[in-house]
Amino acid sequence: MFLVSACLLGLNTKYNGGHNFCREVLAYGKEGLLIPCCPEQLGGLATPRPAVEIQGGDGRDVLTGKAKVCTRQGDDTTAAFLRGAQETLLLANTLGITAALLKARSPSCGNDMIYDGSFSGRVKTGAGVTAALLGEKGIPVFNEEQLSELKKFLG
Ligand code: SF4
């Protein structure tokens, strides 16, 4: 059983009220059991909502209080991101989730790259807040561009 970013299945959870539907993820999901979740909505944020990026580090740094998640105008949404990460972890633990398939580059869901905080479309190495927490707790996180790796993990 896997967690999947809700927006990858076509749910309109994205910050701009849209989605990131991925046909391959849906097809893959039909082979098993995917549990959709959106950490930002679980953290209490509205949809649509302002775009945010992690400032001063990545999700691991947010978890330790060294970085923040802010809008372009500087509004601090870190608390909601931390709450969403904890709620997602609670869901994973409650259901005995073994892995997660999350949206690439998101400040919540990105597993290996995230936007760099400049709101210019540039990316940097690092994880989003939820992906970082799941990873720290031993739940491997893949993104929609790593389906072959996920398949290998499944054996
Ligand atoms: Fe998709 Fe994750 Fe962003 Fe929610 S937080 S819209 S699931 S990328």
PDB file of C-alpha atoms and ligand atoms in Angstrom:
ATOM      1  CA  MET A   1       0.000   0.000   0.000  1.00  0.00           C
ATOM      2  CA  PHE A   2       1.383   3.403  -1.009  1.00  0.00           C
ATOM      3  CA  LEU A   3       0.714   7.016  -0.346  1.00  0.00           C
ATOM      4  CA  VAL A   4       0.429   9.070  -3.519  1.00  0.00           C
ATOM      5  CA  SER A   5       0.269  12.825  -4.000  1.00  0.00           C
ATOM      6  CA  ALA A   6      -3.409  13.513  -4.638  1.00  0.00           C
ATOM      7  CA  CYS A   7      -2.613  15.939  -7.474  1.00  0.00           C
ATOM      8  CA  LEU A   8      -0.911  13.143  -9.448  1.00  0.00           C
ATOM      9  CA  LEU A   9      -4.223  11.310  -9.612  1.00  0.00           C
ATOM     10  CA  GLY A  10      -5.942  14.423 -10.984  1.00  0.00           C
ATOM     11  CA  LEU A  11      -7.416  15.801  -7.773  1.00  0.00           C
ATOM     12  CA  ASN A  12      -7.432  19.591  -7.833  1.00  0.00           C
ATOM     13  CA  THR A  13      -5.285  20.039  -4.746  1.00  0.00           C
ATOM     14  CA  LYS A  14      -2.512  22.108  -6.329  1.00  0.00           C
ATOM     15  CA  TYR A  15      -1.784  25.623  -5.051  1.00  0.00           C
ATOM     16  CA  ASN A  16      -3.429  27.171  -8.128  1.00  0.00           C
ATOM     17  CA  GLY A  17      -6.524  24.970  -7.898  1.00  0.00           C
ATOM     18  CA  GLY A  18      -5.300  22.632 -10.639  1.00  0.00           C
ATOM     19  CA  HIS A  19      -3.699  19.190 -10.640  1.00  0.00           C
ATOM     20  CA  ASN A  20      -0.663  17.295 -11.925  1.00  0.00           C
ATOM     21  CA  PHE A  21      -2.459  14.298 -13.419  1.00  0.00           C
ATOM     22  CA  CYS A  22      -0.037  11.593 -14.497  1.00  0.00           C
ATOM     23  CA  ARG A  23      -1.463   8.767 -16.585  1.00  0.00           C
ATOM     24  CA  GLU A  24       1.414   6.449 -15.702  1.00  0.00           C
ATOM     25  CA  VAL A  25       0.784   6.915 -11.987  1.00  0.00           C
ATOM     26  CA  LEU A  26      -2.910   6.165 -12.432  1.00  0.00           C
ATOM     27  CA  ALA A  27      -2.120   3.062 -14.472  1.00  0.00           C
ATOM     28  CA  TYR A  28       0.433   1.999 -11.915  1.00  0.00           C
ATOM     29  CA  GLY A  29      -2.053   2.661  -9.128  1.00  0.00           C
ATOM     30  CA  LYS A  30      -4.596   0.376 -10.665  1.00  0.00           C
ATOM     31  CA  GLU A  31      -2.163  -2.488 -10.145  1.00  0.00           C
ATOM     32  CA  GLY A  32      -2.078  -1.923  -6.416  1.00  0.00           C
ATOM     33  CA  LEU A  33      -3.602   0.181  -3.710  1.00  0.00           C
ATOM     34  CA  LEU A  34      -2.743   3.862  -3.646  1.00  0.00           C
ATOM     35  CA  ILE A  35      -3.884   6.141  -0.828  1.00  0.00           C
ATOM     36  CA  PRO A  36      -4.121   9.749  -2.089  1.00  0.00           C
ATOM     37  CA  CYS A  37      -3.193  12.572   0.243  1.00  0.00           C
ATOM     38  CA  CYS A  38      -2.228  16.229  -0.025  1.00  0.00           C
ATOM     39  CA  PRO A  39       0.072  17.328   2.808  1.00  0.00           C
ATOM     40  CA  GLU A  40      -0.626  21.019   2.220  1.00  0.00           C
ATOM     41  CA  GLN A  41      -4.378  20.534   2.530  1.00  0.00           C
ATOM     42  CA  LEU A  42      -3.842  18.243   5.542  1.00  0.00           C
ATOM     43  CA  GLY A  43      -1.844  21.053   7.086  1.00  0.00           C
ATOM     44  CA  GLY A  44      -4.856  23.330   6.868  1.00  0.00           C
ATOM     45  CA  LEU A  45      -3.992  25.395   3.800  1.00  0.00           C
ATOM     46  CA  ALA A  46      -6.755  26.495   1.443  1.00  0.00           C
ATOM     47  CA  THR A  47      -7.006  25.695  -2.267  1.00  0.00           C
ATOM     48  CA  PRO A  48      -6.203  27.738  -4.216  1.00  0.00           C
ATOM     49  CA  ARG A  49      -3.396  29.239  -2.121  1.00  0.00           C
ATOM     50  CA  PRO A  50      -0.323  31.372  -2.812  1.00  0.00           C
ATOM     51  CA  ALA A  51       2.720  29.617  -4.240  1.00  0.00           C
ATOM     52  CA  VAL A  52       5.465  29.019  -1.679  1.00  0.00           C
ATOM     53  CA  GLU A  53       9.074  27.886  -1.727  1.00  0.00           C
ATOM     54  CA  ILE A  54      11.481  26.816   0.998  1.00  0.00           C
ATOM     55  CA  GLN A  55      13.815  29.624   2.026  1.00  0.00           C
ATOM     56  CA  GLY A  56      17.241  28.973   3.512  1.00  0.00           C
ATOM     57  CA  GLY A  57      17.516  25.226   3.093  1.00  0.00           C
ATOM     58  CA  ASP A  58      15.337  22.232   2.302  1.00  0.00           C
ATOM     59  CA  GLY A  59      12.646  20.201   4.043  1.00  0.00           C
ATOM     60  CA  ARG A  60      15.136  18.638   6.450  1.00  0.00           C
ATOM     61  CA  ASP A  61      16.164  22.112   7.540  1.00  0.00           C
ATOM     62  CA  VAL A  62      12.511  23.109   7.962  1.00  0.00           C
ATOM     63  CA  LEU A  63      12.033  20.105  10.279  1.00  0.00           C
ATOM     64  CA  THR A  64      14.903  21.315  12.470  1.00  0.00           C
ATOM     65  CA  GLY A  65      13.816  24.960  12.465  1.00  0.00           C
ATOM     66  CA  LYS A  66      16.681  26.169  10.265  1.00  0.00           C
ATOM     67  CA  ALA A  67      14.597  27.065   7.191  1.00  0.00           C
ATOM     68  CA  LYS A  68      11.137  28.429   6.467  1.00  0.00           C
ATOM     69  CA  VAL A  69       8.416  27.977   3.867  1.00  0.00           C
ATOM     70  CA  CYS A  70       7.303  31.370   2.591  1.00  0.00           C
ATOM     71  CA  THR A  71       5.253  33.014  -0.128  1.00  0.00           C
ATOM     72  CA  ARG A  72       6.855  35.379  -2.600  1.00  0.00           C
ATOM     73  CA  GLN A  73       5.669  38.223  -0.353  1.00  0.00           C
ATOM     74  CA  GLY A  74       7.375  36.656   2.671  1.00  0.00           C
ATOM     75  CA  ASP A  75       4.310  35.282   4.458  1.00  0.00           C
ATOM     76  CA  ASP A  76       5.461  32.361   6.609  1.00  0.00           C
ATOM     77  CA  THR A  77       3.501  29.122   6.095  1.00  0.00           C
ATOM     78  CA  THR A  78       6.009  26.871   7.856  1.00  0.00           C
ATOM     79  CA  ALA A  79       3.609  25.808  10.621  1.00  0.00           C
ATOM     80  CA  ALA A  80       1.055  24.496   8.110  1.00  0.00           C
ATOM     81  CA  PHE A  81       3.771  22.584   6.243  1.00  0.00           C
ATOM     82  CA  LEU A  82       4.984  20.974   9.464  1.00  0.00           C
ATOM     83  CA  ARG A  83       1.406  20.080  10.438  1.00  0.00           C
ATOM     84  CA  GLY A  84       0.775  18.571   7.004  1.00  0.00           C
ATOM     85  CA  ALA A  85       3.945  16.501   7.221  1.00  0.00           C
ATOM     86  CA  GLN A  86       2.982  15.176  10.648  1.00  0.00           C
ATOM     87  CA  GLU A  87      -0.543  14.336   9.498  1.00  0.00           C
ATOM     88  CA  THR A  88       0.837  12.513   6.455  1.00  0.00           C
ATOM     89  CA  LEU A  89       3.195  10.540   8.689  1.00  0.00           C
ATOM     90  CA  LEU A  90       0.267   9.698  10.966  1.00  0.00           C
ATOM     91  CA  LEU A  91      -1.680   8.422   7.941  1.00  0.00           C
ATOM     92  CA  ALA A  92       1.313   6.375   6.790  1.00  0.00           C
ATOM     93  CA  ASN A  93       1.814   4.822  10.213  1.00  0.00           C
ATOM     94  CA  THR A  94      -1.880   4.166  10.744  1.00  0.00           C
ATOM     95  CA  LEU A  95      -2.147   2.278   7.460  1.00  0.00           C
ATOM     96  CA  GLY A  96       1.250   0.576   7.588  1.00  0.00           C
ATOM     97  CA  ILE A  97       2.382   2.333   4.413  1.00  0.00           C
ATOM     98  CA  THR A  98       5.616   0.930   2.937  1.00  0.00           C
ATOM     99  CA  ALA A  99       6.472   3.673   0.403  1.00  0.00           C
ATOM    100  CA  ALA A 100       5.250   6.935  -1.035  1.00  0.00           C
ATOM    101  CA  LEU A 101       4.958   8.180  -4.618  1.00  0.00           C
ATOM    102  CA  LEU A 102       5.007  11.962  -4.380  1.00  0.00           C
ATOM    103  CA  LYS A 103       5.079  14.893  -6.786  1.00  0.00           C
ATOM    104  CA  ALA A 104       8.555  15.902  -7.915  1.00  0.00           C
ATOM    105  CA  ARG A 105       9.987  19.295  -6.878  1.00  0.00           C
ATOM    106  CA  SER A 106       7.110  20.344  -4.577  1.00  0.00           C
ATOM    107  CA  PRO A 107       8.067  22.110  -1.311  1.00  0.00           C
ATOM    108  CA  SER A 108       6.028  19.403   0.455  1.00  0.00           C
ATOM    109  CA  CYS A 109       6.292  16.357  -1.774  1.00  0.00           C
ATOM    110  CA  GLY A 110       9.565  16.690  -3.715  1.00  0.00           C
ATOM    111  CA  ASN A 111      11.929  13.862  -2.799  1.00  0.00           C
ATOM    112  CA  ASP A 112      15.270  14.850  -4.309  1.00  0.00           C
ATOM    113  CA  MET A 113      14.920  18.291  -5.910  1.00  0.00           C
ATOM    114  CA  ILE A 114      12.906  21.360  -4.880  1.00  0.00           C
ATOM    115  CA  TYR A 115      12.483  24.900  -6.194  1.00  0.00           C
ATOM    116  CA  ASP A 116      15.342  26.977  -4.905  1.00  0.00           C
ATOM    117  CA  GLY A 117      13.440  29.716  -3.075  1.00  0.00           C
ATOM    118  CA  SER A 118      13.880  32.400  -5.712  1.00  0.00           C
ATOM    119  CA  PHE A 119      10.481  31.877  -7.427  1.00  0.00           C
ATOM    120  CA  SER A 120      12.331  31.793 -10.737  1.00  0.00           C
ATOM    121  CA  GLY A 121      11.667  28.165 -11.664  1.00  0.00           C
ATOM    122  CA  ARG A 122      15.201  27.128 -10.711  1.00  0.00           C
ATOM    123  CA  VAL A 123      15.615  23.953  -8.669  1.00  0.00           C
ATOM    124  CA  LYS A 124      18.187  22.727  -6.176  1.00  0.00           C
ATOM    125  CA  THR A 125      19.005  19.427  -4.510  1.00  0.00           C
ATOM    126  CA  GLY A 126      16.862  18.703  -1.463  1.00  0.00           C
ATOM    127  CA  ALA A 127      13.549  17.313  -0.282  1.00  0.00           C
ATOM    128  CA  GLY A 128      10.228  18.919   0.541  1.00  0.00           C
ATOM    129  CA  VAL A 129       9.017  18.963   4.125  1.00  0.00           C
ATOM    130  CA  THR A 130       6.748  15.893   4.007  1.00  0.00           C
ATOM    131  CA  ALA A 131       9.127  13.864   1.865  1.00  0.00           C
ATOM    132  CA  ALA A 132      11.936  14.685   4.314  1.00  0.00           C
ATOM    133  CA  LEU A 133       9.893  13.567   7.328  1.00  0.00           C
ATOM    134  CA  LEU A 134       8.767  10.316   5.684  1.00  0.00           C
ATOM    135  CA  GLY A 135      12.340   9.602   4.636  1.00  0.00           C
ATOM    136  CA  GLU A 136      13.616  10.243   8.169  1.00  0.00           C
ATOM    137  CA  LYS A 137      11.061   7.774   9.482  1.00  0.00           C
ATOM    138  CA  GLY A 138      12.177   5.056   7.078  1.00  0.00           C
ATOM    139  CA  ILE A 139       9.459   5.356   4.448  1.00  0.00           C
ATOM    140  CA  PRO A 140      11.106   5.542   0.998  1.00  0.00           C
ATOM    141  CA  VAL A 141       9.787   8.287  -1.259  1.00  0.00           C
ATOM    142  CA  PHE A 142       9.733   8.097  -5.061  1.00  0.00           C
ATOM    143  CA  ASN A 143       8.436  10.642  -7.540  1.00  0.00           C
ATOM    144  CA  GLU A 144       6.429  10.257 -10.756  1.00  0.00           C
ATOM    145  CA  GLU A 145       9.655  10.277 -12.779  1.00  0.00           C
ATOM    146  CA  GLN A 146      11.009   7.290 -10.819  1.00  0.00           C
ATOM    147  CA  LEU A 147       8.366   4.655 -11.493  1.00  0.00           C
ATOM    148  CA  SER A 148      10.970   2.152 -12.642  1.00  0.00           C
ATOM    149  CA  GLU A 149      12.844   2.593  -9.343  1.00  0.00           C
ATOM    150  CA  LEU A 150       9.597   2.092  -7.463  1.00  0.00           C
ATOM    151  CA  LYS A 151       8.953  -1.092  -9.430  1.00  0.00           C
ATOM    152  CA  LYS A 152      12.429  -2.347  -8.514  1.00  0.00           C
ATOM    153  CA  PHE A 153      11.759  -1.518  -4.860  1.00  0.00           C
ATOM    154  CA  LEU A 154       8.581  -3.566  -5.032  1.00  0.00           C
ATOM    155  CA  GLY A 155      10.556  -6.474  -6.432  1.00  0.00           C
TER     156      GLY A 155
HETATM  157 FE1  SF4 B   1       0.270  17.811  -4.826  1.00  0.00          FE
HETATM  158 FE2  SF4 B   1       1.817  17.495  -2.696  1.00  0.00          FE
HETATM  159 FE3  SF4 B   1       1.294  19.945  -3.592  1.00  0.00          FE
HETATM  160 FE4  SF4 B   1      -0.642  18.544  -2.425  1.00  0.00          FE
HETATM  161  S1  SF4 B   1       1.233  19.248  -1.464  1.00  0.00           S
HETATM  162  S2  SF4 B   1      -0.829  19.693  -4.335  1.00  0.00           S
HETATM  163  S3  SF4 B   1      -0.157  16.487  -3.083  1.00  0.00           S
HETATM  164  S4  SF4 B   1       2.442  18.359  -4.676  1.00  0.00           S
END
